[in-house]
């Protein structure tokens, strides 16, 4: 059952209560590996910190509440979360994955997990008829990211989840680009929601982490079992930092969206810009769907600058407020070139067929004043 409280209230209170021994308002960093037992097997719920840790438990309850469920698990990174999920499948299983997927996901699937007999099909799921076309007898999971990265294509979560249920497989949504504030895949029927909490949830570019939520007790138990076996856990300090961050997630996301809208519109009018990709623009091919399944359009913008790779490189060297760096979702604005940076692990011919142009620039719009951000891009575009 969804808790009666609203997102902002849950963000500050869910999973947390004043420390019983001291009254500390903030959940302490329980920097301990093991726990005292009163008698063998008689303990206060904690035995060993690979299995459970109170700081981590608070973060897990908090993020689960924000995704509208009670089942959540935190991980050492988004990649640790992805690996752990995949350990729930076995050799011979087939996974359908959206084609324009995070570079690290693509690399994990094709370079690591394929060695263990898992089979992957990468498919453009803006066209859902492709699900039927790529389905095999052994298809067990549909993995999507929406908006995709870096082309910001929007995939219909509800339809994917329905198809998966009808065809006896699970559906997973990597919700990193949206954060739980802007999109809740479990409410749309998905079996799993996954986050790299390194991005918007952490929000300050100072902690790496991952999260998995599910509404199914059975799936939760499976992932929890695998996590405990694999050891893919975050440390208590990282959990503390992430828990501090969720308190401001709502207001941060609102400003990310407001700033991004202003910049997307400005880019759209700029004569040196060939194309702007932002789900909030009415020119975006899935603008309607985006308006339906997302609360707002997010802080990520991709655009193609006239003059190809050379001009793009020059622009990235000239920015002063935007930082030239990978990653996204922090308070500071970042700018990067997917073909050379985040998506370099995808072979050049596949990049081209996906439409990841060498001159495609991706920006993560931060929380600086929008006028300063526009002025920075404006000076960087000049010869
Ligand atoms: C960063 C990212 C990941 C991987 O997360 P890490 O925390 O870097 O391991 C997965 N999916 C998306 C969409 C990401 O942006």
XYZ file of C-alpha atoms and ligand atoms in Angstrom:
398
model
C 0.000 0.000 0.000
C 1.272 3.456 -0.847
C 2.031 5.471 2.225
C -0.288 8.459 2.728
C 2.607 10.882 2.976
C 3.787 12.918 0.005
C 7.197 12.543 -1.606
C 8.890 15.502 0.112
C 7.815 14.269 3.536
C 8.852 10.680 2.880
C 12.218 11.887 1.566
C 12.968 13.495 4.921
C 11.403 10.936 7.261
C 10.933 7.483 5.716
C 13.225 4.845 7.213
C 14.497 7.217 9.878
C 13.778 7.854 13.510
C 15.838 9.555 16.229
C 18.664 7.318 17.455
C 17.321 5.474 20.520
C 20.525 5.797 22.571
C 21.345 9.489 22.009
C 18.361 11.095 20.301
C 20.529 12.067 17.316
C 18.191 13.272 14.564
C 20.462 12.036 11.791
C 20.880 8.278 11.361
C 24.407 7.518 12.626
C 27.122 6.014 10.452
C 27.211 2.543 11.993
C 30.823 1.835 11.165
C 30.838 -1.724 12.423
C 31.290 -5.090 10.763
C 29.735 -7.239 13.456
C 27.189 -7.094 16.302
C 27.032 -8.331 19.867
C 24.698 -11.246 20.567
C 23.094 -11.714 23.961
C 23.017 -15.490 23.542
C 23.974 -17.531 20.431
C 21.551 -16.528 17.671
C 19.797 -13.971 19.904
C 20.539 -10.492 18.527
C 18.874 -7.170 17.714
C 18.360 -7.927 14.018
C 21.953 -7.441 12.920
C 24.646 -10.145 12.789
C 27.205 -9.146 10.185
C 27.389 -6.040 7.988
C 27.586 -7.813 4.616
C 24.079 -9.044 5.371
C 22.630 -5.969 7.105
C 23.773 -2.667 8.533
C 21.530 -0.085 10.253
C 22.710 2.914 8.182
C 22.130 0.909 5.026
C 18.741 -0.298 6.268
C 17.645 3.322 6.790
C 18.702 4.248 3.242
C 16.985 1.185 1.789
C 13.702 1.937 3.567
C 13.931 5.564 2.486
C 14.536 4.865 -1.211
C 11.944 2.076 -1.261
C 9.357 4.541 0.093
C 10.283 7.054 -2.601
C 9.684 4.393 -5.257
C 6.372 3.484 -3.602
C 7.285 0.041 -2.251
C 8.636 -1.538 0.926
C 11.261 -3.705 -0.775
C 14.552 -1.995 -1.556
C 18.246 -2.864 -1.527
C 21.269 -0.572 -1.706
C 24.480 -1.484 -3.510
C 28.109 -0.409 -3.806
C 27.380 1.082 -7.256
C 24.826 1.005 -10.041
C 26.969 -1.648 -11.725
C 26.964 -3.777 -8.541
C 23.154 -3.558 -8.555
C 23.019 -4.567 -12.236
C 25.393 -7.503 -11.724
C 23.426 -8.747 -8.719
C 20.106 -8.632 -10.606
C 21.635 -10.604 -13.459
C 22.855 -13.329 -11.078
C 19.175 -14.186 -10.660
C 19.233 -15.570 -14.206
C 21.143 -18.514 -15.600
C 23.004 -19.811 -18.635
C 20.672 -20.086 -21.613
C 18.388 -17.240 -20.492
C 17.753 -14.479 -22.995
C 17.411 -10.800 -22.156
C 15.930 -8.107 -24.384
C 17.601 -4.768 -23.676
C 16.878 -1.363 -25.181
C 19.554 -0.462 -27.698
C 20.538 3.021 -26.541
C 21.635 1.864 -23.114
C 24.184 3.196 -20.597
C 27.669 2.335 -21.906
C 28.604 0.431 -18.743
C 25.441 -1.688 -18.971
C 26.267 -2.585 -22.553
C 29.817 -3.493 -21.572
C 28.726 -5.577 -18.558
C 26.249 -7.523 -20.700
C 28.391 -8.050 -23.803
C 31.886 -8.393 -22.335
C 31.283 -10.029 -18.951
C 27.901 -11.722 -18.576
C 27.807 -13.149 -22.108
C 30.744 -15.346 -21.019
C 28.396 -17.080 -18.590
C 25.882 -18.120 -21.225
C 23.412 -15.250 -20.880
C 22.211 -14.015 -24.229
C 21.286 -10.418 -25.030
C 19.382 -8.724 -27.850
C 19.708 -4.947 -28.107
C 16.547 -3.543 -29.618
C 15.072 -0.092 -30.315
C 12.106 -0.257 -27.969
C 10.526 3.004 -29.044
C 8.887 0.503 -31.429
C 7.236 -2.066 -29.163
C 6.330 -4.446 -31.980
C 10.018 -5.352 -31.835
C 9.407 -7.171 -28.549
C 7.402 -9.877 -30.315
C 9.949 -10.036 -33.101
C 12.911 -10.586 -30.761
C 11.231 -12.819 -28.229
C 12.634 -16.304 -27.800
C 11.450 -19.245 -25.785
C 14.147 -18.476 -23.211
C 13.425 -14.737 -22.902
C 13.321 -14.004 -19.169
C 13.803 -10.263 -18.807
C 13.183 -6.986 -20.628
C 15.635 -4.318 -19.528
C 14.928 -0.701 -20.369
C 16.249 2.722 -19.632
C 13.947 5.671 -20.222
C 14.913 8.322 -21.144
C 17.735 6.484 -22.875
C 21.318 7.594 -22.754
C 22.451 9.734 -24.562
C 19.659 9.992 -27.165
C 16.885 10.550 -24.601
C 14.441 8.270 -26.373
C 11.314 7.543 -24.317
C 10.045 3.982 -23.916
C 6.503 3.190 -22.788
C 7.004 1.588 -19.364
C 3.402 0.478 -18.934
C 3.347 -1.296 -22.302
C 6.701 -2.989 -21.712
C 5.582 -4.189 -18.270
C 2.313 -5.535 -19.673
C 4.091 -7.332 -22.488
C 6.572 -8.867 -20.042
C 3.800 -10.157 -17.771
C 1.899 -11.610 -20.708
C 5.029 -13.356 -21.941
C 6.182 -14.782 -18.636
C 9.222 -12.593 -18.114
C 10.296 -9.781 -15.842
C 10.661 -6.109 -16.698
C 13.308 -3.802 -15.272
C 13.568 -0.027 -15.614
C 16.862 1.764 -15.030
C 15.371 4.968 -13.590
C 18.686 6.764 -13.012
C 17.977 9.669 -15.385
C 14.644 10.480 -13.781
C 15.155 9.783 -10.057
C 12.170 8.580 -8.031
C 10.835 12.132 -7.984
C 10.109 12.280 -11.701
C 9.131 8.716 -12.573
C 7.986 5.607 -10.675
C 8.258 2.482 -12.854
C 6.863 0.101 -10.206
C 3.592 2.042 -10.196
C 3.463 1.511 -13.974
C 3.792 -2.250 -13.530
C 7.547 -2.899 -13.806
C 8.966 -5.735 -11.677
C 12.226 -3.974 -10.856
C 13.379 -0.377 -10.651
C 17.122 0.255 -10.644
C 19.156 3.368 -9.876
C 22.716 4.428 -10.046
C 22.366 6.561 -6.899
C 25.695 8.089 -7.909
C 23.685 10.473 -10.087
C 20.582 12.469 -9.062
C 19.892 10.628 -5.797
C 23.415 11.320 -4.481
C 23.271 14.612 -6.315
C 26.558 16.098 -5.126
C 29.100 14.076 -7.132
C 30.667 12.744 -3.947
C 29.378 9.185 -3.590
C 28.975 6.084 -5.774
C 26.020 3.770 -5.142
C 23.177 1.715 -6.549
C 19.631 0.731 -5.637
C 17.062 -1.891 -6.630
C 13.384 -1.713 -5.705
C 10.636 -4.246 -6.377
C 7.037 -4.803 -5.289
C 7.514 -8.581 -5.200
C 8.580 -10.186 -1.941
C 9.836 -13.197 -3.885
C 12.069 -11.120 -6.172
C 13.281 -9.085 -3.207
C 14.341 -12.253 -1.392
C 16.156 -13.528 -4.461
C 18.113 -10.290 -4.940
C 18.844 -10.022 -1.211
C 20.148 -13.612 -1.195
C 22.350 -12.955 -4.210
C 23.633 -9.659 -2.803
C 24.646 -11.343 0.429
C 26.475 -14.024 -1.547
C 28.159 -11.633 -3.956
C 29.024 -9.033 -1.321
C 27.960 -6.113 -3.536
C 27.189 -3.842 -0.586
C 27.767 -0.129 0.080
C 29.658 1.004 3.177
C 27.839 2.887 5.953
C 29.503 6.226 5.164
C 28.265 6.049 1.565
C 24.780 5.153 2.790
C 24.827 8.134 5.144
C 25.780 10.485 2.296
C 23.036 9.137 0.043
C 20.481 9.376 2.837
C 21.441 12.992 3.457
C 20.958 13.623 -0.259
C 17.427 12.265 -0.660
C 16.164 14.962 1.720
C 16.668 17.614 -0.980
C 15.898 15.441 -4.004
C 12.513 17.014 -4.765
C 13.684 20.618 -4.801
C 16.884 19.737 -6.634
C 14.962 17.900 -9.371
C 12.578 20.811 -9.802
C 15.450 23.232 -10.369
C 17.281 20.781 -12.666
C 14.125 20.616 -14.797
C 13.502 24.382 -14.792
C 17.084 25.166 -15.780
C 17.129 22.456 -18.450
C 13.945 23.783 -20.032
C 15.426 27.260 -20.353
C 18.675 25.937 -21.841
C 16.928 23.523 -24.231
C 14.794 26.361 -25.578
C 17.829 28.599 -25.937
C 19.804 25.892 -27.780
C 16.804 25.273 -30.003
C 16.990 28.865 -31.241
C 20.773 28.939 -31.686
C 21.976 28.964 -35.278
C 25.088 26.916 -34.496
C 23.004 24.092 -33.107
C 21.754 21.574 -35.633
C 19.467 19.588 -33.369
C 18.369 19.580 -29.727
C 17.142 16.419 -28.044
C 15.089 17.115 -24.918
C 11.865 15.285 -24.017
C 10.299 18.575 -22.940
C 10.482 20.063 -26.448
C 7.366 19.502 -28.549
C 9.737 18.530 -31.396
C 10.821 15.437 -29.427
C 9.292 12.370 -31.140
C 7.933 10.942 -27.862
C 7.048 14.247 -26.219
C 3.462 13.101 -25.612
C 4.499 9.831 -23.939
C 7.095 11.710 -21.884
C 4.375 14.059 -20.625
C 2.293 11.074 -19.563
C 4.793 8.859 -17.748
C 7.197 11.483 -16.364
C 6.336 14.206 -13.863
C 8.698 16.597 -15.624
C 11.376 16.285 -18.313
C 14.614 16.016 -16.342
C 17.962 17.767 -16.423
C 19.667 15.985 -19.331
C 19.950 17.533 -22.797
C 21.754 16.226 -25.862
C 22.463 18.372 -28.904
C 24.376 18.275 -32.146
C 26.565 21.228 -32.898
C 27.294 22.309 -36.474
C 30.907 21.631 -37.402
C 31.193 18.027 -36.218
C 33.749 16.564 -33.842
C 36.252 19.435 -34.134
C 33.719 22.114 -33.228
C 32.349 19.954 -30.432
C 35.832 19.432 -29.006
C 36.540 23.174 -29.183
C 33.296 23.980 -27.371
C 34.065 21.520 -24.605
C 37.516 23.001 -24.141
C 36.115 26.534 -23.896
C 33.391 26.134 -21.279
C 34.156 27.755 -17.927
C 31.196 26.999 -15.666
C 30.230 23.645 -17.176
C 32.829 21.044 -16.202
C 34.095 18.705 -18.871
C 33.437 15.382 -17.153
C 31.542 12.118 -17.304
C 28.646 11.358 -14.980
C 25.540 13.446 -14.378
C 22.934 14.480 -11.869
C 25.087 16.589 -9.552
C 24.561 20.179 -8.429
C 27.235 21.321 -10.872
C 26.650 21.388 -14.637
C 28.638 18.883 -16.675
C 29.300 18.611 -20.382
C 30.684 15.656 -22.323
C 31.114 14.032 -25.724
C 29.493 10.555 -25.608
C 31.370 9.209 -28.671
C 34.725 9.742 -26.947
C 33.764 9.559 -23.277
C 30.743 7.758 -21.784
C 29.906 5.678 -24.858
C 33.407 4.897 -26.114
C 32.864 1.279 -24.988
C 30.212 0.921 -27.724
C 31.864 0.070 -31.075
C 31.935 2.980 -33.574
C 29.706 1.276 -36.163
C 27.044 0.484 -33.547
C 27.272 4.042 -32.208
C 26.692 5.340 -35.718
C 23.725 3.042 -36.329
C 22.191 4.211 -33.036
C 22.586 7.834 -34.073
C 25.289 8.767 -31.573
C 26.904 11.343 -33.817
C 30.571 12.233 -33.191
C 29.416 15.839 -32.714
C 26.699 14.909 -30.216
C 27.191 16.792 -26.944
C 25.454 15.729 -23.720
C 24.918 18.134 -20.862
C 23.797 17.509 -17.319
C 22.204 20.781 -16.276
C 23.088 21.661 -12.702
C 21.733 24.106 -10.178
C 23.766 27.197 -11.067
C 21.839 30.275 -12.230
C 20.443 29.609 -15.710
C 21.653 32.954 -17.047
C 25.252 32.067 -16.188
C 24.882 28.659 -17.841
C 23.463 30.130 -21.045
C 26.191 32.798 -21.123
C 28.847 30.093 -20.675
C 27.576 28.033 -23.619
C 27.182 31.190 -25.684
C 30.841 32.180 -25.235
C 31.999 28.590 -25.824
C 30.138 28.404 -29.169
C 31.945 31.507 -30.466
C 35.014 31.157 -32.700
C 25.964 5.695 -14.113
C 24.887 4.817 -14.583
C 24.886 3.443 -14.294
C 26.012 2.766 -13.529
O 26.090 3.212 -12.233
P 27.454 3.332 -11.362
O 26.970 3.892 -10.095
O 28.372 4.217 -12.124
O 28.010 1.945 -11.254
C 23.823 2.689 -14.738
N 22.827 3.237 -15.472
C 22.800 4.552 -15.780
C 21.681 5.094 -16.584
C 23.831 5.378 -15.369
O 23.818 6.673 -15.700
